[in-house]
Amino acid sequence: MKTYINPERKQWSELAKRPAMETDYLRSTIQNILDGVKKGGDKAIIEFTERFDGVKLDDLEFPKSKWENYTNNLPAELKKAIQTAANNIKSFHQPQLNKPFLVETMPGVKCWRKPVAIEKVGLYIPGGTAPLFSSVLMMAIPAQIAGCKETILCTPPDKNGNVHPAIVYAALITNVDRIFLAGGAQAIAAMAFGTETIPKTDKIYGPGNQFVTTAKQMVSEQGVAIDMPAGPSEVLVLADTSANPDYIAADLLSQAEHGADSQVILSTNDPSLSGKVNTAIENQIAALPRKEVAQKALLNSKIVVFEDFETAIDFSNTYAPEHLIIQANNLEQVAEKINHAGSVFLGPYTPESAGDYASGTNHTLPTNGYARAFSGLSVESFVKYITFQEITREGLENIGDTIEIMAKFEELDAHKNAVSIRRKS
Amino acid sequence: MKTYINPERKQWSELAKRPAMETDYLRSTIQNILDGVKKGGDKAIIEFTERFDGVKLDDLEFPKSKWENYTNNLPAELKKAIQTAANNIKSFHQPQLNKPFLVETMPGVKCWRKPVAIEKVGLYIPGGTAPLFSSVLMMAIPAQIAGCKETILCTPPDKNGNVHPAIVYAALITNVDRIFLAGGAQAIAAMAFGTETIPKTDKIYGPGNQFVTTAKQMVSEQGVAIDMPAGPSEVLVLADTSANPDYIAADLLSQAEHGADSQVILSTNDPSLSGKVNTAIENQIAALPRKEVAQKALLNSKIVVFEDFETAIDFSNTYAPEHLIIQANNLEQVAEKINHAGSVFLGPYTPESAGDYASGTNHTLPTNGYARAFSGLSVESFVKYITFQEITREGLENIGDTIEIMAKFEELDAHKNAVSIRRKS
């Protein structure tokens, strides 16, 4: 990892820049897929699946009646681990469900608000070498707590037309309603527009490659909600002189193995950490099956050394990392100074992988500096709020002048008249 | 208004369709403005303002030191009305501020979440004939409750380079920090990228014409957050046989006067309302200064009559209106059945204009069917959540197997190793 010593503040925005994602060239390809599914429905999905996933499906749905048997041979230790993680995620997400509240803002003017679950939600789980069953938990549990009426899941089939049983198990224990074998932009199109088999949903969630994330952005321009804009995963480790270089190296590598476009940053006030962490990375990386991916990611990555720890914290806030790991003294005071981050991991025994899987926090988090304005996934992501008001005859007398005068000065006479006609009666 | 009697369900999605908004043709014009501001900064804003607003500005900022004097001559009745509305809006938005919470999901595994105000927020207030000071309240008050560090406001100057004193007054009493004289896509560009004078913000809010809303969508694709996708304003009135046709007409007109592209719908089980409401509209519209606008909007508008009130409610949920006015018996039961709406107005004495100005609810609401998945503006729109976790040595023993097993099956060995290396030490 390249080391920068005491960079001036005017260089910070350059240091905090993420590698640019050019996806414009994908848009016409994806538009064709979206249009194809809109017109062709199931038939188009089956064709795209044959073309992109190399398997011809007879049936797009993996029916719920088969789920339980299908997971019978899953190792007991994995089932238990998924169950434990699910319990922790439930415990942490349950308090996120807001209650309705009512305020009588003036005598006779009652206003209230209630959370209403988004009715139909679509979860996307990518394919690839490893089954991302943990993402099923991170999306389906908040959907369940919110009370969504229909939760569907799309995931690409393997070459034999199958889905991994760990994904099915995670879906089973989190009350997902239906699983469909569809991946890529065609799955996003199906959940956005609906087909004969796959229902149209109100909001689409989940990680994916550039095809999937660009397709999500494109359908969001056409009226379907999406969870958040997505970019490659990233971690910033904030470390003072008390930090353990082996743990730092392990955390940086656990982010770097995600993908060649992952970014990992170390922000510190300890100049000796640069050498120590680089050495620890060299020692640890050799044993990793995904070391080539990690090595590529480390090329985008930086160690930034500052004169004091306060400045290292400032730099972290400028970067606004998706994941922020803090190994430092006075953790509580340091945590108070964090203004921009997705999820924060405090102290020597809190690796990022705890939050990725099982501590209880959500692992779907804002990347690419979006943590300045976006939150990670939560129960609120599966809820919308409806406001209500009911005014009595007397209440309208109390508030009537205010409305009429404001409407008059905004030159909206019909707004005024809607009050006057009632007061005159 | 055209009347539809007992339309079949398969026709509903056609009846619920909004007039298409074609904005693609604007994108290249707007892209030039965005690029111009990115490169030219203040100078570009001044040039665009001269071109589009017909005034050459010396100074882009209307300095806070001048605000109070500037509002001295504003009518006392208007100041009082704005103050009353502000108080009600505060009362209803204050309970929306979520508190931090902490859950120990397993012994030694502490997870917590805290709301953090979005640091810099940019509010847009359109120009035009009437000053939309009410929108200042609807955005600046939740920003203030959230605790945003810097709240700026952009609004186009009039031909003399001035801003309406009612906008300044609303900004003054809601602690807006700075007002800039900039409108249109150039104002959105300034708040997205920053200029020498206008600071870059983290999130941009507010209504506007197609240039403004398309510019907001375009900068949102480049990493700046926006409040919500926007379309023309709309109301659905849900009325049974107990409803007052004059009130219905007044409410429909108060929506129709917003713009020729506004849409108003009456959903009812009372066939006689069609004639009565059309007559009442004819009687009331003559006196309206904006009657030509309202007449155009009524061309897009529909009365839909169903055999029973339950079906009329179903149709409302299919339409998912921005504003929903209910005049019916058993209001409480009816309100319980509303699943998709922005804001709901219950009973004969609750006109939409109450919520537009002063009841306390927010008037920035999801249009165009977005109410299926989006909420109106709230304190949450000015907040993001950061999650934290801190695990003890013992906690890591308790949760360690779960993480290691899940990482192993997702084939992410470095994730597993970040736990193992700590447990071995």
XYZ file of N, CA and C in Angstrom, chain A residues 82-189:
324
model
N -26.363 -19.434 10.824
C -27.313 -18.530 10.149
C -28.430 -18.137 11.118
N -28.863 -19.108 11.923
C -29.921 -18.837 12.891
C -29.461 -17.838 13.957
N -28.221 -18.022 14.448
C -27.687 -17.094 15.451
C -27.585 -15.685 14.878
N -27.035 -15.586 13.672
C -26.921 -14.264 13.031
C -28.300 -13.639 12.875
N -29.272 -14.454 12.428
C -30.633 -13.933 12.226
C -31.205 -13.389 13.536
N -30.969 -14.108 14.621
C -31.470 -13.636 15.920
C -30.871 -12.279 16.292
N -29.552 -12.141 16.102
C -28.907 -10.868 16.438
C -29.414 -9.734 15.542
N -29.571 -10.025 14.263
C -30.048 -8.988 13.333
C -31.469 -8.572 13.719
N -32.286 -9.554 14.106
C -33.647 -9.225 14.570
C -33.612 -8.316 15.796
N -32.760 -8.674 16.776
C -32.704 -7.881 18.015
C -32.337 -6.433 17.731
N -31.428 -6.223 16.777
C -30.977 -4.856 16.520
C -31.934 -4.088 15.617
N -32.696 -4.797 14.789
C -33.586 -4.089 13.859
C -34.982 -3.840 14.443
N -35.393 -4.664 15.405
C -36.733 -4.497 15.981
C -36.965 -3.082 16.511
N -36.010 -2.478 17.273
C -36.258 -1.118 17.805
C -36.318 -0.037 16.729
N -36.012 -0.384 15.479
C -36.033 0.623 14.404
C -37.439 0.882 13.880
N -38.391 0.057 14.302
C -39.767 0.239 13.834
C -40.419 1.380 14.609
N -40.643 2.500 13.938
C -41.242 3.647 14.612
C -42.722 3.417 14.887
N -43.191 3.999 15.973
C -44.608 3.914 16.316
C -45.348 5.098 15.694
N -46.667 4.946 15.500
C -47.446 6.116 15.081
C -47.442 7.159 16.200
N -47.629 8.422 15.857
C -47.799 9.436 16.907
C -48.838 10.456 16.455
N -49.443 11.120 17.419
C -50.478 12.117 17.133
C -50.161 13.395 17.891
N -50.330 14.539 17.238
C -50.149 15.836 17.882
C -51.376 16.690 17.570
N -51.977 17.274 18.611
C -53.027 18.267 18.349
C -52.318 19.613 18.292
N -52.035 20.084 17.069
C -51.172 21.262 16.927
C -51.875 22.542 17.372
N -53.206 22.590 17.211
C -54.029 23.675 17.762
C -55.322 23.008 18.216
N -56.090 23.648 19.100
C -57.340 23.005 19.503
C -58.205 22.685 18.274
N -58.568 21.417 18.127
C -59.390 21.008 16.991
C -58.619 20.667 15.727
N -57.288 20.745 15.785
C -56.454 20.406 14.622
C -55.564 19.218 15.006
N -56.023 18.026 14.653
C -55.266 16.823 15.005
C -54.458 16.324 13.812
N -53.170 16.095 14.024
C -52.295 15.574 12.968
C -51.634 14.309 13.483
N -51.567 13.280 12.662
C -50.845 12.093 13.072
C -50.101 11.463 11.909
N -49.212 10.554 12.260
C -48.391 9.911 11.238
C -48.294 8.442 11.572
N -48.415 7.587 10.566
C -48.200 6.170 10.869
C -47.291 5.536 9.826
N -46.424 4.628 10.302
C -45.596 3.889 9.353
C -46.428 2.786 8.704
N -46.281 2.650 7.413
C -46.978 1.597 6.671
C -45.914 0.838 5.881
N -45.898 -0.469 6.029
C -44.900 -1.259 5.307
C -45.063 -1.088 3.806
N -43.965 -1.023 3.103
C -44.034 -1.041 1.641
C -44.571 -2.414 1.251
N -45.587 -2.439 0.385
C -46.373 -3.659 0.211
C -45.561 -4.809 -0.392
N -44.959 -4.554 -1.552
C -44.262 -5.625 -2.271
C -42.806 -5.244 -2.456
N -41.917 -6.048 -1.909
C -40.497 -5.726 -2.012
C -39.748 -6.846 -2.722
N -38.755 -6.457 -3.509
C -37.972 -7.402 -4.298
C -36.515 -7.386 -3.866
N -36.003 -8.538 -3.464
C -34.615 -8.638 -3.001
C -33.777 -9.312 -4.078
N -32.611 -8.763 -4.351
C -31.721 -9.377 -5.330
C -30.504 -9.960 -4.624
N -30.210 -11.210 -4.918
C -29.004 -11.857 -4.377
C -28.150 -12.290 -5.563
N -26.914 -11.763 -5.642
C -26.080 -12.098 -6.798
C -25.689 -13.569 -6.819
N -25.287 -14.019 -8.007
C -24.754 -15.368 -8.132
C -23.250 -15.337 -7.968
N -22.567 -16.133 -8.727
C -21.119 -16.165 -8.623
C -20.673 -17.378 -7.857
N -19.386 -17.398 -7.508
C -18.820 -18.598 -6.907
C -19.424 -18.899 -5.535
N -19.624 -17.849 -4.715
C -20.062 -18.102 -3.336
C -21.492 -17.631 -3.134
N -22.270 -18.374 -2.341
C -23.673 -17.996 -2.113
C -23.778 -16.923 -1.030
N -24.279 -15.726 -1.369
C -24.333 -14.633 -0.388
C -25.608 -14.720 0.464
N -25.693 -15.817 1.239
C -26.875 -15.997 2.085
C -26.963 -14.933 3.166
N -25.836 -14.343 3.571
C -25.892 -13.313 4.619
C -26.708 -12.104 4.152
N -26.644 -11.782 2.858
C -27.428 -10.641 2.350
C -28.927 -10.920 2.398
N -29.312 -12.194 2.311
C -30.739 -12.523 2.464
C -31.214 -12.072 3.848
N -30.425 -12.422 4.879
C -30.801 -12.025 6.244
C -30.905 -10.512 6.368
N -29.917 -9.794 5.804
C -29.827 -8.341 5.973
C -30.994 -7.602 5.315
N -31.618 -8.223 4.323
C -32.760 -7.574 3.657
C -34.093 -8.139 4.143
N -34.169 -9.473 4.268
C -35.475 -10.081 4.567
C -35.902 -9.831 6.016
N -34.942 -9.715 6.947
C -35.335 -9.494 8.346
C -35.966 -8.114 8.546
N -35.337 -7.031 8.089
C -36.051 -5.742 8.212
C -37.382 -5.717 7.457
N -37.464 -6.410 6.328
C -38.746 -6.461 5.593
C -39.815 -7.137 6.443
N -39.395 -8.192 7.127
C -40.313 -8.940 7.981
C -40.773 -8.092 9.172
N -39.826 -7.379 9.799
C -40.177 -6.521 10.942
C -41.100 -5.390 10.488
N -40.823 -4.826 9.305
C -41.672 -3.746 8.783
C -43.086 -4.250 8.522
N -43.204 -5.529 8.120
C -44.516 -6.101 7.837
C -44.888 -6.074 6.363
N -43.888 -6.136 5.498
C -44.167 -6.139 4.053
C -45.059 -7.330 3.712
N -46.040 -7.100 2.833
C -47.013 -8.160 2.539
C -46.436 -9.240 1.648
N -45.564 -8.832 0.705
C -44.978 -9.837 -0.184
C -43.500 -9.530 -0.377
N -42.657 -10.490 0.004
C -41.216 -10.348 -0.146
C -40.738 -11.410 -1.113
N -40.247 -10.978 -2.263
C -39.753 -11.956 -3.232
C -38.250 -11.804 -3.385
N -37.625 -12.874 -3.864
C -36.169 -12.899 -3.988
C -35.819 -13.418 -5.385
N -34.955 -12.694 -6.065
C -34.443 -13.167 -7.350
C -32.966 -13.455 -7.218
N -32.528 -14.580 -7.749
C -31.102 -14.915 -7.742
C -30.828 -15.781 -8.969
N -29.668 -15.572 -9.607
C -29.415 -16.338 -10.835
C -29.183 -17.821 -10.538
N -29.659 -18.717 -11.412
C -29.418 -20.147 -11.224
C -27.975 -20.500 -11.609
N -27.474 -21.582 -11.049
C -26.161 -22.072 -11.513
C -26.344 -22.816 -12.839
N -25.258 -23.406 -13.354
C -25.287 -24.059 -14.680
C -26.299 -25.207 -14.740
N -26.645 -25.752 -13.571
C -27.617 -26.841 -13.547
C -29.036 -26.353 -13.233
N -29.185 -25.040 -13.171
C -30.516 -24.498 -12.914
C -30.893 -24.501 -11.443
N -29.882 -24.621 -10.577
C -30.167 -24.696 -9.141
C -29.776 -23.417 -8.408
N -30.359 -23.263 -7.217
C -29.985 -22.188 -6.306
C -29.295 -22.843 -5.110
N -28.346 -22.126 -4.474
C -27.622 -22.726 -3.353
C -28.548 -22.933 -2.153
N -28.488 -24.111 -1.518
C -29.406 -24.369 -0.393
C -29.239 -23.407 0.780
N -28.064 -22.791 0.951
C -27.900 -21.839 2.060
C -28.737 -20.577 1.817
N -28.877 -20.188 0.559
C -29.740 -19.043 0.229
C -31.200 -19.412 0.537
N -31.575 -20.633 0.171
C -32.940 -21.084 0.429
C -33.201 -21.160 1.937
N -32.201 -21.633 2.682
C -32.381 -21.736 4.138
C -32.587 -20.350 4.754
N -31.745 -19.402 4.343
C -31.882 -18.031 4.877
C -33.248 -17.448 4.517
N -33.726 -17.755 3.312
C -35.043 -17.257 2.889
C -36.160 -17.912 3.705
N -35.965 -19.216 3.990
C -36.967 -19.976 4.735
C -37.163 -19.427 6.138
N -36.046 -19.146 6.834
C -36.184 -18.721 8.239
C -36.525 -17.235 8.364
N -36.541 -16.497 7.264
C -36.877 -15.073 7.348
C -38.193 -14.763 6.623
N -38.967 -15.834 6.353
C -40.306 -15.664 5.771
C -40.345 -14.979 4.422
N -39.312 -15.186 3.605
C -39.414 -14.753 2.212
C -40.568 -15.537 1.591
N -41.347 -14.897 0.708
C -42.527 -15.576 0.165
C -42.230 -16.426 -1.063
N -41.395 -15.890 -1.963
C -41.164 -16.623 -3.201
C -39.726 -16.410 -3.683
N -39.145 -17.450 -4.275
C -37.804 -17.361 -4.866
C -37.919 -17.591 -6.373
N -37.299 -16.699 -7.138
C -37.275 -16.848 -8.595
C -35.837 -16.982 -9.085
N -35.660 -17.857 -10.071
C -34.342 -18.085 -10.632
C -34.118 -17.102 -11.778
N -33.676 -15.919 -11.428
C -33.396 -14.906 -12.444
C -32.306 -14.012 -11.894
N -31.387 -13.633 -12.767
C -30.274 -12.789 -12.317
C -30.082 -11.606 -13.238
N -29.095 -10.781 -12.927
C -28.684 -9.682 -13.790
C -29.778 -8.648 -14.026
N -29.601 -7.888 -15.096
C -30.548 -6.817 -15.421
C -31.944 -7.369 -15.686
N -32.023 -8.632 -16.162
C -33.348 -9.202 -16.454
C -34.141 -9.432 -15.160
N -33.454 -9.752 -14.073
C -34.156 -9.919 -12.790
C -34.669 -8.565 -12.293
N -33.833 -7.531 -12.431
C -34.255 -6.185 -12.007
C -35.467 -5.739 -12.834
N -35.404 -6.014 -14.142
C -36.536 -5.660 -15.015
C -37.807 -6.380 -14.564
